[in-house]
Tab-separated table of C-alpha atoms in Angstrom:
chain	number	residue	atom	x	y	z
C	45	MET	CA	0.005	-0.012	-0.002
C	46	ILE	CA	2.928	2.392	0.718
C	47	THR	CA	6.297	2.653	-1.099
C	48	GLY	CA	9.206	4.523	0.440
C	49	LEU	CA	10.780	7.176	-1.763
C	50	VAL	CA	14.242	8.272	-0.587
C	51	LEU	CA	15.493	11.581	-2.104
C	52	ALA	CA	19.252	11.472	-2.379
C	53	ALA	CA	20.060	13.238	-5.679
C	54	GLY	CA	21.545	16.479	-4.475
C	55	ARG	CA	25.111	17.859	-4.930
C	56	SER	CA	25.601	18.693	-1.212
C	57	GLU	CA	27.168	22.016	-2.086
C	58	ARG	CA	26.686	23.547	1.370
C	59	MET	CA	28.248	20.435	2.971
C	60	GLY	CA	31.323	20.689	0.699
C	61	THR	CA	31.379	16.957	0.214
C	62	PRO	CA	28.830	14.304	-0.945
C	63	LYS	CA	26.962	13.908	2.260
C	64	GLN	CA	25.390	10.640	1.075
C	65	LEU	CA	28.783	9.028	1.409
C	66	LEU	CA	29.711	10.486	4.825
C	67	PRO	CA	30.423	7.786	7.476
C	68	PHE	CA	27.557	7.178	9.888
C	69	GLY	CA	27.323	4.275	12.356
C	70	GLY	CA	29.718	2.017	10.534
C	71	VAL	CA	28.134	2.578	7.120
C	72	THR	CA	27.516	5.631	4.950
C	73	LEU	CA	24.776	8.163	5.659
C	74	ILE	CA	22.704	6.967	2.757
C	75	GLU	CA	23.090	3.328	3.784
C	76	HIS	CA	21.953	4.215	7.280
C	77	VAL	CA	18.861	6.034	6.109
C	78	VAL	CA	17.843	3.348	3.574
C	79	ARG	CA	18.354	0.583	6.191
C	80	THR	CA	16.015	2.408	8.574
C	81	LEU	CA	13.336	2.227	5.950
C	82	THR	CA	13.883	-1.334	4.725
C	83	ARG	CA	13.847	-2.452	8.422
C	84	SER	CA	10.469	-0.774	8.843
C	85	ARG	CA	7.101	-2.123	7.719
C	86	LEU	CA	7.958	-0.792	4.247
C	87	GLY	CA	10.338	-3.738	3.780
C	88	LYS	CA	11.436	-4.006	0.186
C	89	ASP	CA	9.077	-1.383	-1.089
C	90	VAL	CA	11.676	1.360	-1.228
C	91	VAL	CA	12.950	3.422	-4.156
C	92	VAL	CA	16.073	5.616	-3.884
C	93	VAL	CA	16.484	8.548	-6.238
C	94	LEU	CA	20.130	9.278	-7.081
C	95	GLY	CA	21.789	12.016	-9.037
C	96	ASP	CA	25.177	13.406	-8.125
C	97	ARG	CA	27.866	10.758	-7.549
C	98	ALA	CA	25.275	8.100	-8.370
C	99	MET	CA	27.692	5.317	-9.212
C	100	ASP	CA	29.662	5.773	-5.994
C	101	ILE	CA	26.392	5.633	-4.016
C	102	VAL	CA	25.146	2.537	-5.943
C	103	LYS	CA	28.292	0.667	-4.836
C	104	ARG	CA	27.335	1.249	-1.227
C	105	ILE	CA	23.589	0.378	-1.447
C	106	SER	CA	23.564	-2.289	-4.208
C	107	GLY	CA	23.154	-5.016	-1.609
C	108	LEU	CA	20.123	-3.501	-0.064
C	109	PRO	CA	16.575	-4.521	-1.169
C	110	VAL	CA	15.722	-1.243	-3.002
C	111	ARG	CA	14.991	-0.026	-6.516
C	112	LEU	CA	17.054	2.753	-7.936
C	113	ALA	CA	15.916	5.731	-9.945
C	114	TYR	CA	18.104	8.483	-11.500
C	115	ASN	CA	17.528	12.244	-11.622
C	116	PRO	CA	19.509	13.735	-14.459
C	117	ASP	CA	19.177	17.121	-12.958
C	118	PRO	CA	20.723	16.876	-9.408
C	119	GLU	CA	20.354	20.622	-9.094
C	120	GLY	CA	16.574	20.373	-9.510
C	121	ASP	CA	14.035	20.759	-6.778
C	122	MET	CA	12.528	18.056	-4.573
C	123	VAL	CA	9.585	17.645	-6.979
C	124	SER	CA	11.930	16.720	-9.917
C	125	SER	CA	13.277	13.828	-7.824
C	126	ILE	CA	9.815	12.769	-6.761
C	127	ARG	CA	8.764	12.602	-10.371
C	128	CYS	CA	11.777	10.399	-11.237
C	129	GLY	CA	10.963	8.014	-8.430
C	130	LEU	CA	7.246	7.812	-9.264
C	131	ALA	CA	8.160	6.137	-12.578
C	132	TYR	CA	9.170	3.093	-10.490
C	133	ILE	CA	6.073	3.068	-8.286
C	134	GLU	CA	2.701	1.587	-9.103
C	135	PRO	CA	-0.073	4.186	-9.638
C	136	ASP	CA	-2.224	2.810	-6.750
C	137	GLN	CA	0.558	3.048	-4.147
C	138	ALA	CA	0.827	5.768	-1.573
C	139	ILE	CA	4.394	7.139	-1.217
C	140	MET	CA	6.424	7.897	1.929
C	141	ILE	CA	8.808	10.687	1.000
C	142	ALA	CA	11.948	10.416	3.029
C	143	LEU	CA	15.053	12.704	2.911
C	144	GLY	CA	18.375	11.050	2.370
C	145	ASP	CA	19.962	13.259	4.992
C	146	GLN	CA	17.768	12.567	8.008
C	147	PRO	CA	19.669	9.776	9.924
C	148	LEU	CA	18.035	10.438	13.314
C	149	VAL	CA	14.590	9.264	12.061
C	150	THR	CA	14.004	5.790	13.505
C	151	THR	CA	12.093	2.742	12.293
C	152	GLY	CA	9.698	3.402	15.046
C	153	ILE	CA	8.796	6.789	13.695
C	154	VAL	CA	8.367	5.378	10.247
C	155	ASN	CA	6.108	2.612	11.443
C	156	HIS	CA	4.095	5.090	13.515
C	157	LEU	CA	3.383	7.123	10.412
C	158	ILE	CA	2.434	4.068	8.431
C	159	ASP	CA	0.009	2.994	11.093
C	160	GLU	CA	-1.653	6.397	11.085
C	161	TYR	CA	-1.990	6.368	7.276
C	162	GLU	CA	-3.235	2.770	7.105
C	163	GLY	CA	-5.916	3.627	9.698
C	164	ARG	CA	-7.378	6.035	7.145
C	165	PRO	CA	-5.591	5.684	3.796
C	166	GLU	CA	-6.183	9.056	2.277
C	167	GLY	CA	-4.716	12.611	2.228
C	168	MET	CA	-1.325	13.339	3.659
C	169	VAL	CA	0.355	12.239	6.809
C	170	LEU	CA	3.340	14.007	8.302
C	171	PRO	CA	5.153	14.177	11.651
C	172	VAL	CA	5.051	17.324	13.873
C	173	HIS	CA	7.276	18.246	16.709
C	174	ASP	CA	6.865	21.348	18.768
C	175	GLY	CA	4.451	22.752	16.244
C	176	LYS	CA	6.837	22.257	13.244
C	177	ARG	CA	6.219	19.909	10.304
C	178	GLY	CA	8.892	17.403	9.285
C	179	HIS	CA	9.650	14.320	7.289
C	180	PRO	CA	9.097	11.650	6.289
C	181	MET	CA	5.632	12.296	4.959
C	182	ILE	CA	3.099	10.097	3.298
C	183	LEU	CA	1.018	11.060	0.215
C	184	SER	CA	-1.963	9.085	-1.042
C	185	PRO	CA	-2.128	8.138	-4.725
C	186	ALA	CA	-4.680	10.942	-5.200
C	187	TYR	CA	-1.859	13.467	-5.664
C	188	ARG	CA	0.108	11.452	-8.199
C	189	GLU	CA	-1.177	13.007	-11.423
C	190	GLU	CA	-0.825	16.554	-9.993
C	191	ILE	CA	2.805	15.928	-9.051
C	192	LEU	CA	3.665	14.368	-12.380
C	193	PHE	CA	1.937	16.661	-14.745
C	194	GLU	CA	1.216	20.101	-13.220
C	195	ALA	CA	3.603	22.846	-12.557
C	196	MET	CA	4.339	22.980	-8.853
C	197	PRO	CA	5.864	26.284	-7.859
C	198	GLY	CA	6.417	26.115	-4.109
C	199	GLY	CA	6.910	22.384	-4.267
C	200	LEU	CA	5.483	20.105	-1.525
C	201	LYS	CA	4.796	22.961	0.817
C	202	ALA	CA	2.479	24.564	-1.764
C	203	LEU	CA	0.815	21.175	-2.231
C	204	ARG	CA	0.229	20.809	1.557
C	205	ASP	CA	-1.183	24.328	1.732
C	206	ARG	CA	-3.499	23.715	-1.214
C	207	TYR	CA	-4.947	20.618	0.519
C	208	ALA	CA	-4.611	21.804	4.110
C	209	ASP	CA	-7.849	20.063	5.173
C	210	SER	CA	-6.406	16.727	4.067
C	211	VAL	CA	-3.204	16.980	6.051
C	212	ARG	CA	-3.004	14.841	9.177
C	213	ALA	CA	-0.225	15.978	11.549
C	214	VAL	CA	1.118	13.138	13.775
C	215	PRO	CA	2.833	14.442	16.917
C	216	VAL	CA	6.194	12.799	17.693
C	217	ASP	CA	8.277	13.314	20.843
C	218	THR	CA	11.617	13.997	19.037
C	219	ASP	CA	12.955	16.633	16.794
C	220	ALA	CA	14.558	13.946	14.609
C	221	VAL	CA	11.899	14.649	12.011
C	222	LEU	CA	13.110	18.161	11.680
C	223	VAL	CA	16.852	17.573	11.539
C	224	ASP	CA	18.520	17.367	8.145
C	225	LEU	CA	22.222	17.779	7.344
C	226	ASP	CA	23.078	20.776	5.290
C	227	TYR	CA	26.339	21.757	6.871
C	228	ARG	CA	29.356	19.990	8.400
C	229	SER	CA	28.257	21.160	11.823
C	230	ASP	CA	24.838	19.612	11.313
C	231	TYR	CA	26.427	16.262	10.456
C	232	GLU	CA	28.814	16.288	13.446
C	233	GLU	CA	25.978	17.085	15.822
C	234	ALA	CA	23.730	14.345	14.340
C	235	LEU	CA	26.502	11.814	14.648
C	236	ARG	CA	27.093	12.839	18.270
C	237	ARG	CA	23.467	12.423	19.066
C	238	TRP	CA	23.198	9.106	17.373
C	239	LYS	CA	26.188	7.755	19.252
C	240	GLU	CA	24.802	8.955	22.568
C	241	GLU	CA	21.375	7.477	21.888
C	242	SER	CA	22.932	4.172	20.801
C	243	GLU	CA	25.051	3.920	23.927
C	244	SER	CA	22.174	4.719	26.137
C	245	GLY	CA	20.012	2.114	24.533
C	246	GLU	CA	17.489	4.680	23.110
C	247	ARG	CA	17.976	3.090	19.665
């Protein structure tokens, strides 16, 4: 019913190095994120959209049970990557859009969002912490044609605003759903948090 869609095509210009390939927990960042999804209730229903440094990334995730899509314009917006990924997803499937640089999101959070969507499989489901919306988010198949074929200035935010009455915000008790890694300092802080949580048994 739901296919995971990992967006990992960007050039990581603000990071200064391909963040998908940064070490994280004994693997690379992209491996860590993808493993979180494949160990969730999504299982093998995961598509990863690659762009910049695609072949290097493929070498790291080729052993994982995912399908690969390619965005020929890694400088494009998020919607361009979603469109590339949708080509590998059946039209009747909802999609869980996950960011390739959110390593603090846990399998528990992913499953919680899936449970919420499956309880009422329609509209959009997204996590909220401290009043702020985060990722991953789930979109029903109802939005597929609009994403694929209509101009979307403002991207996903504009889509959420257009269908505000269909958005279901799911409270979560961690800001992990808000944390993505744009700069080196973001990466170092996320790695520190992950190590502390792992050592304390919170993961």
